[in-house]
Each structure stands twice: as C-alpha cells, then as structure tokens.
JSON list of C-alpha atoms and ligand atoms in Angstrom, two decimals:
[
{"chain": "A", "resi": 1, "resn": "UNK", "atom": "CA", "xyz": [1.67, 9.32, -17.58]},
{"chain": "A", "resi": 2, "resn": "UNK", "atom": "CA", "xyz": [1.28, 12.71, -15.66]},
{"chain": "A", "resi": 3, "resn": "UNK", "atom": "CA", "xyz": [0.38, 11.87, -11.90]},
{"chain": "A", "resi": 4, "resn": "UNK", "atom": "CA", "xyz": [1.46, 12.31, -8.47]},
{"chain": "A", "resi": 5, "resn": "UNK", "atom": "CA", "xyz": [1.67, 10.30, -5.44]},
{"chain": "A", "resi": 6, "resn": "UNK", "atom": "CA", "xyz": [0.32, 12.41, -2.32]},
{"chain": "A", "resi": 7, "resn": "UNK", "atom": "CA", "xyz": [-0.60, 11.65, 1.30]},
{"chain": "A", "resi": 8, "resn": "UNK", "atom": "CA", "xyz": [-4.54, 12.09, 1.83]},
{"chain": "A", "resi": 9, "resn": "UNK", "atom": "CA", "xyz": [-5.26, 15.04, 4.41]},
{"chain": "A", "resi": 10, "resn": "UNK", "atom": "CA", "xyz": [-8.84, 15.88, 3.06]},
{"chain": "A", "resi": 11, "resn": "UNK", "atom": "CA", "xyz": [-12.24, 13.79, 3.52]},
{"chain": "A", "resi": 12, "resn": "UNK", "atom": "CA", "xyz": [-13.09, 14.22, -0.20]},
{"chain": "A", "resi": 13, "resn": "UNK", "atom": "CA", "xyz": [-9.76, 12.93, -1.09]},
{"chain": "A", "resi": 14, "resn": "UNK", "atom": "CA", "xyz": [-10.16, 9.83, 1.21]},
{"chain": "A", "resi": 15, "resn": "UNK", "atom": "CA", "xyz": [-13.78, 8.98, -0.44]},
{"chain": "A", "resi": 16, "resn": "UNK", "atom": "CA", "xyz": [-11.98, 8.79, -3.69]},
{"chain": "A", "resi": 17, "resn": "UNK", "atom": "CA", "xyz": [-9.15, 6.39, -2.23]},
{"chain": "A", "resi": 18, "resn": "UNK", "atom": "CA", "xyz": [-12.17, 4.23, -0.86]},
{"chain": "A", "resi": 19, "resn": "UNK", "atom": "CA", "xyz": [-14.05, 4.18, -4.57]},
{"chain": "A", "resi": 20, "resn": "UNK", "atom": "CA", "xyz": [-10.74, 2.89, -6.08]},
{"chain": "A", "resi": 21, "resn": "UNK", "atom": "CA", "xyz": [-10.69, 0.28, -3.34]},
{"chain": "A", "resi": 22, "resn": "UNK", "atom": "CA", "xyz": [-14.36, -0.75, -3.91]},
{"chain": "A", "resi": 23, "resn": "UNK", "atom": "CA", "xyz": [-13.76, -0.90, -7.75]},
{"chain": "A", "resi": 24, "resn": "UNK", "atom": "CA", "xyz": [-10.60, -3.13, -7.32]},
{"chain": "A", "resi": 25, "resn": "UNK", "atom": "CA", "xyz": [-11.38, -5.57, -4.34]},
{"chain": "A", "resi": 26, "resn": "UNK", "atom": "CA", "xyz": [-15.00, -5.68, -4.26]},
{"chain": "A", "resi": 27, "resn": "UNK", "atom": "CA", "xyz": [-16.19, -5.52, -7.92]},
{"chain": "A", "resi": 28, "resn": "UNK", "atom": "CA", "xyz": [-13.17, -6.99, -9.49]},
{"chain": "A", "resi": 29, "resn": "UNK", "atom": "CA", "xyz": [-11.98, -9.50, -6.91]},
{"chain": "A", "resi": 30, "resn": "UNK", "atom": "CA", "xyz": [-15.31, -10.17, -5.18]},
{"chain": "A", "resi": 31, "resn": "UNK", "atom": "CA", "xyz": [-14.22, -9.22, -1.69]},
{"chain": "A", "resi": 32, "resn": "UNK", "atom": "CA", "xyz": [-17.49, -8.84, 0.42]},
{"chain": "A", "resi": 33, "resn": "UNK", "atom": "CA", "xyz": [-18.36, -4.97, 0.65]},
{"chain": "A", "resi": 34, "resn": "UNK", "atom": "CA", "xyz": [-18.65, -4.98, 4.59]},
{"chain": "A", "resi": 35, "resn": "UNK", "atom": "CA", "xyz": [-15.06, -6.50, 4.82]},
{"chain": "A", "resi": 36, "resn": "UNK", "atom": "CA", "xyz": [-13.38, -4.04, 2.56]},
{"chain": "A", "resi": 37, "resn": "UNK", "atom": "CA", "xyz": [-13.48, -0.90, 4.81]},
{"chain": "A", "resi": 38, "resn": "UNK", "atom": "CA", "xyz": [-12.34, -1.45, 8.35]},
{"chain": "A", "resi": 39, "resn": "UNK", "atom": "CA", "xyz": [-11.74, -0.13, 11.67]},
{"chain": "A", "resi": 40, "resn": "UNK", "atom": "CA", "xyz": [-8.04, 0.60, 10.77]},
{"chain": "A", "resi": 41, "resn": "UNK", "atom": "CA", "xyz": [-9.13, 3.02, 8.03]},
{"chain": "A", "resi": 42, "resn": "UNK", "atom": "CA", "xyz": [-9.56, 5.76, 10.71]},
{"chain": "A", "resi": 43, "resn": "UNK", "atom": "CA", "xyz": [-6.27, 5.30, 12.24]},
{"chain": "A", "resi": 44, "resn": "UNK", "atom": "CA", "xyz": [-4.42, 4.70, 9.03]},
{"chain": "A", "resi": 45, "resn": "UNK", "atom": "CA", "xyz": [-2.47, 7.13, 6.88]},
{"chain": "A", "resi": 46, "resn": "UNK", "atom": "CA", "xyz": [-3.69, 6.87, 3.30]},
{"chain": "A", "resi": 47, "resn": "UNK", "atom": "CA", "xyz": [-1.93, 7.68, 0.13]},
{"chain": "A", "resi": 48, "resn": "UNK", "atom": "CA", "xyz": [-3.07, 8.14, -3.44]},
{"chain": "A", "resi": 49, "resn": "UNK", "atom": "CA", "xyz": [-1.96, 8.24, -6.85]},
{"chain": "A", "resi": 50, "resn": "UNK", "atom": "CA", "xyz": [-3.87, 11.26, -8.71]},
{"chain": "A", "resi": 51, "resn": "UNK", "atom": "CA", "xyz": [-3.75, 11.75, -12.51]},
{"chain": "A", "resi": 52, "resn": "UNK", "atom": "CA", "xyz": [-2.90, 15.19, -13.00]},
{"chain": "A", "resi": 53, "resn": "UNK", "atom": "CA", "xyz": [-4.82, 15.55, -16.26]},
{"chain": "A", "resi": 54, "resn": "UNK", "atom": "CA", "xyz": [-8.22, 14.17, -15.24]},
{"chain": "A", "resi": 55, "resn": "UNK", "atom": "CA", "xyz": [-7.75, 15.15, -11.57]},
{"chain": "A", "resi": 56, "resn": "UNK", "atom": "CA", "xyz": [-8.93, 11.58, -10.41]},
{"chain": "A", "resi": 57, "resn": "UNK", "atom": "CA", "xyz": [-7.47, 9.23, -8.12]},
{"chain": "A", "resi": 58, "resn": "UNK", "atom": "CA", "xyz": [-6.08, 6.00, -9.86]},
{"chain": "A", "resi": 59, "resn": "UNK", "atom": "CA", "xyz": [-4.42, 4.04, -7.27]},
{"chain": "A", "resi": 60, "resn": "UNK", "atom": "CA", "xyz": [-4.18, 3.89, -3.45]},
{"chain": "A", "resi": 61, "resn": "UNK", "atom": "CA", "xyz": [-2.55, 2.22, -0.39]},
{"chain": "A", "resi": 62, "resn": "UNK", "atom": "CA", "xyz": [-2.80, 2.56, 3.36]},
{"chain": "A", "resi": 63, "resn": "UNK", "atom": "CA", "xyz": [0.00, 2.39, 6.32]},
{"chain": "A", "resi": 64, "resn": "UNK", "atom": "CA", "xyz": [-0.99, 1.36, 9.76]},
{"chain": "A", "resi": 65, "resn": "UNK", "atom": "CA", "xyz": [1.47, 1.92, 12.58]},
{"chain": "A", "resi": 66, "resn": "UNK", "atom": "CA", "xyz": [1.59, -1.27, 14.68]},
{"chain": "A", "resi": 67, "resn": "UNK", "atom": "CA", "xyz": [4.40, -0.28, 17.23]},
{"chain": "A", "resi": 68, "resn": "UNK", "atom": "CA", "xyz": [6.97, 2.65, 17.38]},
{"chain": "A", "resi": 69, "resn": "UNK", "atom": "CA", "xyz": [9.21, 0.44, 14.92]},
{"chain": "A", "resi": 70, "resn": "UNK", "atom": "CA", "xyz": [6.55, -1.45, 12.68]},
{"chain": "A", "resi": 71, "resn": "UNK", "atom": "CA", "xyz": [4.34, -0.34, 10.11]},
{"chain": "A", "resi": 72, "resn": "UNK", "atom": "CA", "xyz": [1.77, -2.41, 7.95]},
{"chain": "A", "resi": 73, "resn": "UNK", "atom": "CA", "xyz": [1.00, -1.64, 4.40]},
{"chain": "A", "resi": 74, "resn": "UNK", "atom": "CA", "xyz": [-2.51, -2.50, 3.17]},
{"chain": "A", "resi": 75, "resn": "UNK", "atom": "CA", "xyz": [-5.21, -2.03, 0.46]},
{"chain": "A", "resi": 76, "resn": "UNK", "atom": "CA", "xyz": [-2.69, -1.39, -2.39]},
{"chain": "A", "resi": 77, "resn": "UNK", "atom": "CA", "xyz": [-4.85, -1.06, -5.26]},
{"chain": "A", "resi": 78, "resn": "UNK", "atom": "CA", "xyz": [-4.42, 0.42, -8.93]},
{"chain": "A", "resi": 79, "resn": "UNK", "atom": "CA", "xyz": [-7.26, 0.68, -11.30]},
{"chain": "A", "resi": 80, "resn": "UNK", "atom": "CA", "xyz": [-7.03, -2.10, -14.07]},
{"chain": "A", "resi": 81, "resn": "UNK", "atom": "CA", "xyz": [-6.40, 0.56, -16.89]},
{"chain": "A", "resi": 82, "resn": "UNK", "atom": "CA", "xyz": [-3.53, 2.25, -15.23]},
{"chain": "A", "resi": 83, "resn": "UNK", "atom": "CA", "xyz": [-1.60, -1.11, -14.15]},
{"chain": "A", "resi": 84, "resn": "UNK", "atom": "CA", "xyz": [1.85, -2.10, -15.36]},
{"chain": "A", "resi": 85, "resn": "UNK", "atom": "CA", "xyz": [2.94, 1.59, -15.76]},
{"chain": "A", "resi": 86, "resn": "UNK", "atom": "CA", "xyz": [4.88, 2.15, -12.10]},
{"chain": "A", "resi": 87, "resn": "UNK", "atom": "CA", "xyz": [1.97, 3.47, -10.38]},
{"chain": "A", "resi": 88, "resn": "UNK", "atom": "CA", "xyz": [1.89, 0.97, -7.54]},
{"chain": "A", "resi": 89, "resn": "UNK", "atom": "CA", "xyz": [5.53, 0.84, -7.23]},
{"chain": "A", "resi": 90, "resn": "UNK", "atom": "CA", "xyz": [5.41, 4.68, -6.83]},
{"chain": "A", "resi": 91, "resn": "UNK", "atom": "CA", "xyz": [2.74, 4.41, -4.08]},
{"chain": "A", "resi": 92, "resn": "UNK", "atom": "CA", "xyz": [4.94, 1.99, -2.40]},
{"chain": "A", "resi": 93, "resn": "UNK", "atom": "CA", "xyz": [7.94, 4.12, -2.52]},
{"chain": "A", "resi": 94, "resn": "UNK", "atom": "CA", "xyz": [6.02, 7.24, -1.10]},
{"chain": "A", "resi": 95, "resn": "UNK", "atom": "CA", "xyz": [4.96, 5.08, 1.88]},
{"chain": "A", "resi": 96, "resn": "UNK", "atom": "CA", "xyz": [8.43, 3.86, 2.49]},
{"chain": "A", "resi": 97, "resn": "UNK", "atom": "CA", "xyz": [9.66, 7.51, 2.43]},
{"chain": "A", "resi": 98, "resn": "UNK", "atom": "CA", "xyz": [7.01, 8.42, 4.95]},
{"chain": "A", "resi": 99, "resn": "UNK", "atom": "CA", "xyz": [7.75, 5.35, 7.16]},
{"chain": "A", "resi": 100, "resn": "UNK", "atom": "CA", "xyz": [11.88, 6.33, 7.05]},
{"chain": "A", "resi": 101, "resn": "UNK", "atom": "CA", "xyz": [10.65, 9.82, 8.18]},
{"chain": "A", "resi": 102, "resn": "UNK", "atom": "CA", "xyz": [8.65, 8.57, 11.01]},
{"chain": "A", "resi": 103, "resn": "UNK", "atom": "CA", "xyz": [11.64, 6.08, 12.10]},
{"chain": "A", "resi": 104, "resn": "UNK", "atom": "CA", "xyz": [9.79, 2.93, 11.40]},
{"chain": "A", "resi": 105, "resn": "UNK", "atom": "CA", "xyz": [12.29, 0.20, 10.96]},
{"chain": "A", "resi": 106, "resn": "UNK", "atom": "CA", "xyz": [10.24, -2.57, 9.62]},
{"chain": "A", "resi": 107, "resn": "UNK", "atom": "CA", "xyz": [7.46, -2.86, 7.11]},
{"chain": "A", "resi": 108, "resn": "UNK", "atom": "CA", "xyz": [4.90, -5.63, 6.67]},
{"chain": "A", "resi": 109, "resn": "UNK", "atom": "CA", "xyz": [2.00, -6.70, 4.44]},
{"chain": "A", "resi": 110, "resn": "UNK", "atom": "CA", "xyz": [-0.28, -9.29, 3.63]},
{"chain": "A", "resi": 111, "resn": "UNK", "atom": "CA", "xyz": [0.12, -10.02, -0.09]},
{"chain": "A", "resi": 112, "resn": "UNK", "atom": "CA", "xyz": [-2.16, -11.93, -2.19]},
{"chain": "A", "resi": 113, "resn": "UNK", "atom": "CA", "xyz": [-0.24, -14.67, -4.01]},
{"chain": "A", "resi": 114, "resn": "UNK", "atom": "CA", "xyz": [-0.48, -13.24, -7.24]},
{"chain": "A", "resi": 115, "resn": "UNK", "atom": "CA", "xyz": [0.98, -9.83, -6.18]},
{"chain": "A", "resi": 116, "resn": "UNK", "atom": "CA", "xyz": [3.94, -11.61, -4.65]},
{"chain": "A", "resi": 117, "resn": "UNK", "atom": "CA", "xyz": [6.26, -10.91, -7.53]},
{"chain": "A", "resi": 118, "resn": "UNK", "atom": "CA", "xyz": [5.34, -7.05, -7.34]},
{"chain": "A", "resi": 119, "resn": "UNK", "atom": "CA", "xyz": [6.18, -6.92, -3.82]},
{"chain": "A", "resi": 120, "resn": "UNK", "atom": "CA", "xyz": [9.60, -8.95, -4.39]},
{"chain": "A", "resi": 121, "resn": "UNK", "atom": "CA", "xyz": [10.78, -6.44, -6.94]},
{"chain": "A", "resi": 122, "resn": "UNK", "atom": "CA", "xyz": [10.21, -3.67, -3.79]},
{"chain": "A", "resi": 123, "resn": "UNK", "atom": "CA", "xyz": [12.67, -5.93, -1.61]},
{"chain": "A", "resi": 124, "resn": "UNK", "atom": "CA", "xyz": [9.77, -7.82, 0.45]},
{"chain": "A", "resi": 125, "resn": "UNK", "atom": "CA", "xyz": [10.33, -11.27, 1.48]},
{"chain": "A", "resi": 126, "resn": "UNK", "atom": "CA", "xyz": [7.52, -13.72, 1.82]},
{"chain": "A", "resi": 127, "resn": "UNK", "atom": "CA", "xyz": [7.11, -15.83, 5.08]},
{"chain": "A", "resi": 128, "resn": "UNK", "atom": "CA", "xyz": [5.05, -18.09, 6.74]},
{"chain": "A", "resi": 129, "resn": "UNK", "atom": "CA", "xyz": [2.36, -20.60, 5.39]},
{"chain": "A", "resi": 130, "resn": "UNK", "atom": "CA", "xyz": [-0.45, -19.52, 2.87]},
{"chain": "A", "resi": 131, "resn": "UNK", "atom": "CA", "xyz": [-3.79, -18.16, 4.95]},
{"chain": "A", "resi": 132, "resn": "UNK", "atom": "CA", "xyz": [-7.13, -16.91, 3.55]},
{"chain": "A", "resi": 133, "resn": "UNK", "atom": "CA", "xyz": [-8.17, -13.54, 4.04]},
{"chain": "A", "resi": 134, "resn": "UNK", "atom": "CA", "xyz": [-11.80, -12.49, 2.64]},
{"chain": "A", "resi": 135, "resn": "UNK", "atom": "CA", "xyz": [-11.50, -15.78, 0.81]},
{"chain": "A", "resi": 136, "resn": "UNK", "atom": "CA", "xyz": [-8.08, -14.73, -0.93]},
{"chain": "A", "resi": 137, "resn": "UNK", "atom": "CA", "xyz": [-5.04, -16.60, -0.34]},
{"chain": "A", "resi": 138, "resn": "UNK", "atom": "CA", "xyz": [-2.21, -14.56, 1.06]},
{"chain": "A", "resi": 139, "resn": "UNK", "atom": "CA", "xyz": [1.07, -14.74, 2.52]},
{"chain": "A", "resi": 140, "resn": "UNK", "atom": "CA", "xyz": [2.82, -12.35, 4.87]},
{"chain": "A", "resi": 141, "resn": "UNK", "atom": "CA", "xyz": [5.71, -10.42, 3.50]},
{"chain": "A", "resi": 142, "resn": "UNK", "atom": "CA", "xyz": [8.41, -8.20, 5.29]},
{"chain": "A", "resi": 143, "resn": "UNK", "atom": "CA", "xyz": [11.15, -5.64, 4.52]},
{"chain": "A", "resi": 144, "resn": "UNK", "atom": "CA", "xyz": [13.69, -3.85, 6.69]},
{"chain": "A", "resi": 145, "resn": "UNK", "atom": "CA", "xyz": [14.07, -0.04, 6.20]},
{"chain": "A", "resi": 146, "resn": "UNK", "atom": "CA", "xyz": [17.70, 0.98, 5.85]},
{"chain": "A", "resi": 147, "resn": "UNK", "atom": "CA", "xyz": [19.33, 2.97, 8.70]},
{"chain": "A", "resi": 148, "resn": "UNK", "atom": "CA", "xyz": [20.13, 6.38, 8.18]},
{"chain": "A", "resi": 149, "resn": "UNK", "atom": "CA", "xyz": [23.86, 7.32, 7.25]},
{"chain": "A", "resi": 150, "resn": "UNK", "atom": "CA", "xyz": [24.41, 8.71, 10.72]},
{"chain": "A", "resi": 151, "resn": "UNK", "atom": "CA", "xyz": [23.22, 5.69, 12.41]},
{"chain": "A", "resi": 152, "resn": "UNK", "atom": "CA", "xyz": [25.35, 3.04, 10.22]},
{"chain": "A", "resi": 153, "resn": "UNK", "atom": "CA", "xyz": [28.46, 4.91, 10.96]},
{"chain": "A", "resi": 154, "resn": "UNK", "atom": "CA", "xyz": [27.85, 5.47, 14.75]},
{"chain": "A", "resi": 155, "resn": "UNK", "atom": "CA", "xyz": [26.81, 1.99, 15.36]},
{"chain": "B", "resi": 201, "resn": "LIG", "atom": "C1", "xyz": [-0.57, -5.16, -7.63]},
{"chain": "B", "resi": 201, "resn": "LIG", "atom": "C2", "xyz": [-0.97, -3.69, -8.05]},
{"chain": "B", "resi": 201, "resn": "LIG", "atom": "C3", "xyz": [-1.13, -3.01, -6.89]},
{"chain": "B", "resi": 201, "resn": "LIG", "atom": "C4", "xyz": [0.55, -3.44, -8.84]},
{"chain": "B", "resi": 201, "resn": "LIG", "atom": "O1", "xyz": [0.38, -2.13, -9.30]},
{"chain": "B", "resi": 201, "resn": "LIG", "atom": "P1", "xyz": [0.90, -1.71, -10.62]},
{"chain": "B", "resi": 201, "resn": "LIG", "atom": "O2", "xyz": [0.83, -0.21, -10.73]},
{"chain": "B", "resi": 201, "resn": "LIG", "atom": "O3", "xyz": [0.45, -2.37, -11.84]},
{"chain": "B", "resi": 201, "resn": "LIG", "atom": "O4", "xyz": [2.37, -1.95, -10.50]},
{"chain": "B", "resi": 201, "resn": "LIG", "atom": "P2", "xyz": [3.57, -1.48, -11.34]},
{"chain": "B", "resi": 201, "resn": "LIG", "atom": "O5", "xyz": [3.48, -1.14, -12.69]},
{"chain": "B", "resi": 201, "resn": "LIG", "atom": "O6", "xyz": [4.20, -0.67, -10.38]},
{"chain": "B", "resi": 201, "resn": "LIG", "atom": "O7", "xyz": [4.65, -3.11, -11.44]},
{"chain": "B", "resi": 201, "resn": "LIG", "atom": "C5", "xyz": [5.81, -3.28, -10.95]},
{"chain": "B", "resi": 201, "resn": "LIG", "atom": "C6", "xyz": [6.47, -4.58, -11.30]},
{"chain": "B", "resi": 201, "resn": "LIG", "atom": "O8", "xyz": [5.73, -5.37, -10.72]},
{"chain": "B", "resi": 201, "resn": "LIG", "atom": "C7", "xyz": [4.93, -6.49, -11.88]},
{"chain": "B", "resi": 201, "resn": "LIG", "atom": "N1", "xyz": [3.60, -6.73, -11.15]},
{"chain": "B", "resi": 201, "resn": "LIG", "atom": "C8", "xyz": [2.54, -6.02, -10.85]},
{"chain": "B", "resi": 201, "resn": "LIG", "atom": "N2", "xyz": [1.59, -6.38, -10.49]},
{"chain": "B", "resi": 201, "resn": "LIG", "atom": "C9", "xyz": [1.99, -8.01, -10.64]},
{"chain": "B", "resi": 201, "resn": "LIG", "atom": "C10", "xyz": [1.15, -8.75, -10.51]},
{"chain": "B", "resi": 201, "resn": "LIG", "atom": "N3", "xyz": [0.02, -9.17, -10.01]},
{"chain": "B", "resi": 201, "resn": "LIG", "atom": "N4", "xyz": [2.04, -10.07, -10.75]},
{"chain": "B", "resi": 201, "resn": "LIG", "atom": "C11", "xyz": [3.27, -10.42, -11.49]},
{"chain": "B", "resi": 201, "resn": "LIG", "atom": "N5", "xyz": [3.83, -9.16, -11.21]},
{"chain": "B", "resi": 201, "resn": "LIG", "atom": "C12", "xyz": [3.33, -8.02, -11.06]},
{"chain": "B", "resi": 201, "resn": "LIG", "atom": "C13", "xyz": [4.71, -5.53, -13.16]},
{"chain": "B", "resi": 201, "resn": "LIG", "atom": "O9", "xyz": [4.82, -6.34, -14.29]},
{"chain": "B", "resi": 201, "resn": "LIG", "atom": "C14", "xyz": [6.14, -4.56, -12.80]},
{"chain": "B", "resi": 201, "resn": "LIG", "atom": "O10", "xyz": [7.14, -5.30, -13.35]},
{"chain": "B", "resi": 201, "resn": "LIG", "atom": "P3", "xyz": [8.29, -4.75, -14.28]},
{"chain": "B", "resi": 201, "resn": "LIG", "atom": "O11", "xyz": [8.89, -3.36, -13.60]},
{"chain": "B", "resi": 201, "resn": "LIG", "atom": "O12", "xyz": [9.12, -5.76, -14.66]},
{"chain": "B", "resi": 201, "resn": "LIG", "atom": "O13", "xyz": [7.36, -4.38, -15.41]},
{"chain": "B", "resi": 201, "resn": "LIG", "atom": "C15", "xyz": [-1.90, -3.81, -9.01]},
{"chain": "B", "resi": 201, "resn": "LIG", "atom": "O14", "xyz": [-1.75, -4.98, -9.83]},
{"chain": "B", "resi": 201, "resn": "LIG", "atom": "C16", "xyz": [-3.35, -4.18, -8.44]},
{"chain": "B", "resi": 201, "resn": "LIG", "atom": "O15", "xyz": [-4.05, -2.95, -8.08]},
{"chain": "B", "resi": 201, "resn": "LIG", "atom": "N6", "xyz": [-3.60, -5.36, -8.63]},
{"chain": "B", "resi": 201, "resn": "LIG", "atom": "C17", "xyz": [-5.09, -5.63, -7.91]},
{"chain": "B", "resi": 201, "resn": "LIG", "atom": "C18", "xyz": [-5.30, -5.49, -6.57]},
{"chain": "B", "resi": 201, "resn": "LIG", "atom": "C19", "xyz": [-4.37, -6.26, -5.90]},
{"chain": "B", "resi": 201, "resn": "LIG", "atom": "O16", "xyz": [-4.05, -7.43, -5.89]},
{"chain": "B", "resi": 201, "resn": "LIG", "atom": "N7", "xyz": [-3.56, -5.63, -4.74]},
{"chain": "B", "resi": 201, "resn": "LIG", "atom": "C20", "xyz": [-2.44, -6.40, -4.16]},
{"chain": "B", "resi": 201, "resn": "LIG", "atom": "C21", "xyz": [-3.17, -6.84, -2.93]},
{"chain": "B", "resi": 201, "resn": "LIG", "atom": "S1", "xyz": [-1.90, -7.67, -1.77]}
]
C-alpha cells in the first residue's frame, strides 16, 4: 500500500480524520455520535494515514499532552478495508516519534479489550480493572519511552 502518516495541520485534513472516526466508532461500533468528538480534540495533536493513490484519509489517532512528561493516545482508528496491513502500527509509531521529540517519557491510552493485543505488540502493558467508556469495555495501558542515548550514558 502506498500511504504516508502525517501530522494534521489543516482544518480540511482534520475534518477527514473526524470522518474516519465517525465511520469506525459511531457507524461500526455504535458509540453515541455526541460522545465521539470531544473537548480534547481542540487541544490534541492529530495524525492521519493518507493513501497517496486516492488522496484519502484511511486512518487516524490523536495525542493529548497530560503533563510535561505524559501523553495520552486516543481515537486510534483505521477504516475496516485497510486493517491488518500495518497502517495502525505506522500511525502509532509516528505518534511515538513525535512524543519522543517533545521529550514525553510515558504514553498511556484506554484500550478496548479487543485491541489489547494490537497495543501489546507495540510494547504497551495493560493495567488496572476493566471499565466502561461509551458502553465499551476498556483497560488502561502504558508504555515508557526510551531515554535518549546521551541521557542513558550520563545518568
Ligand atoms: C485497532 C486498529 C486501529 C488496528 O489497526 P490495523 O491497521 O489493523 O493494525 P496493524 O495492521 O498495524 O496490526 C498490527 C498487528 O496487530 C494485530 N491486530 C490489529 N488489530 C487487532 C485486534 N483488534 N485484535 C487482535 N490483534 C489485532 C494485527 O493482526 C497485526 O498483527 P501481525 O503484525 O502479527 O499481523 C484497527 O483494527 C481498528 O481501527 N479497529 C477498530 C477501532 C478500534 O478498535 N480502535 C482501538 C480503540 S482502543
């Protein structure tokens, strides 16, 4: 597949990202539409996977900075016809690279239970009890980001 993962910097691209989220979370998973977009969208950094051939957005996710060291990833979604081809992994890697560049130390997310194996492959660890969000069972997951080589050798 011929696609790229980019950070969203224009309103039109953000609307396309929201359209993917509506398709996946509202239409496919039955999340109430009024809960899908939220107040965090205005402060989050959004990423999209864009198919270079069709010029269409096929996947998305967002990153919220919770503190100088902690970021929270959310709304990870890939259109069903493009799943299982590494698009979700590539979006997550792009977010992690961005988080490292911002000197974040830890990433966390609320994983739907069915998606836990996907995040585990990426190095996230589930913790705590199962809880419901928008009627869907979730668990918290966390990952520590690597220190830079210079920090590792000087500390
Ligand atoms: C979860 C999701 C984003 C993964 O995206 P994707 O592009 O299909 O993921 P990838 O192709 O990069 O998958 C990487 C690996 O995780 C596995 N994986 C992906 N989704 C999985 C799932 N739901 N359950 C178990 N394994 C899964 C893949 O099989 C793949 O394994 P492999 O490398 O051994 O083949 C996508 O399935 C999706 O949008 N699901 C619906 C929305 C959703 O549940 N989002 C998560 C909310 S917490």
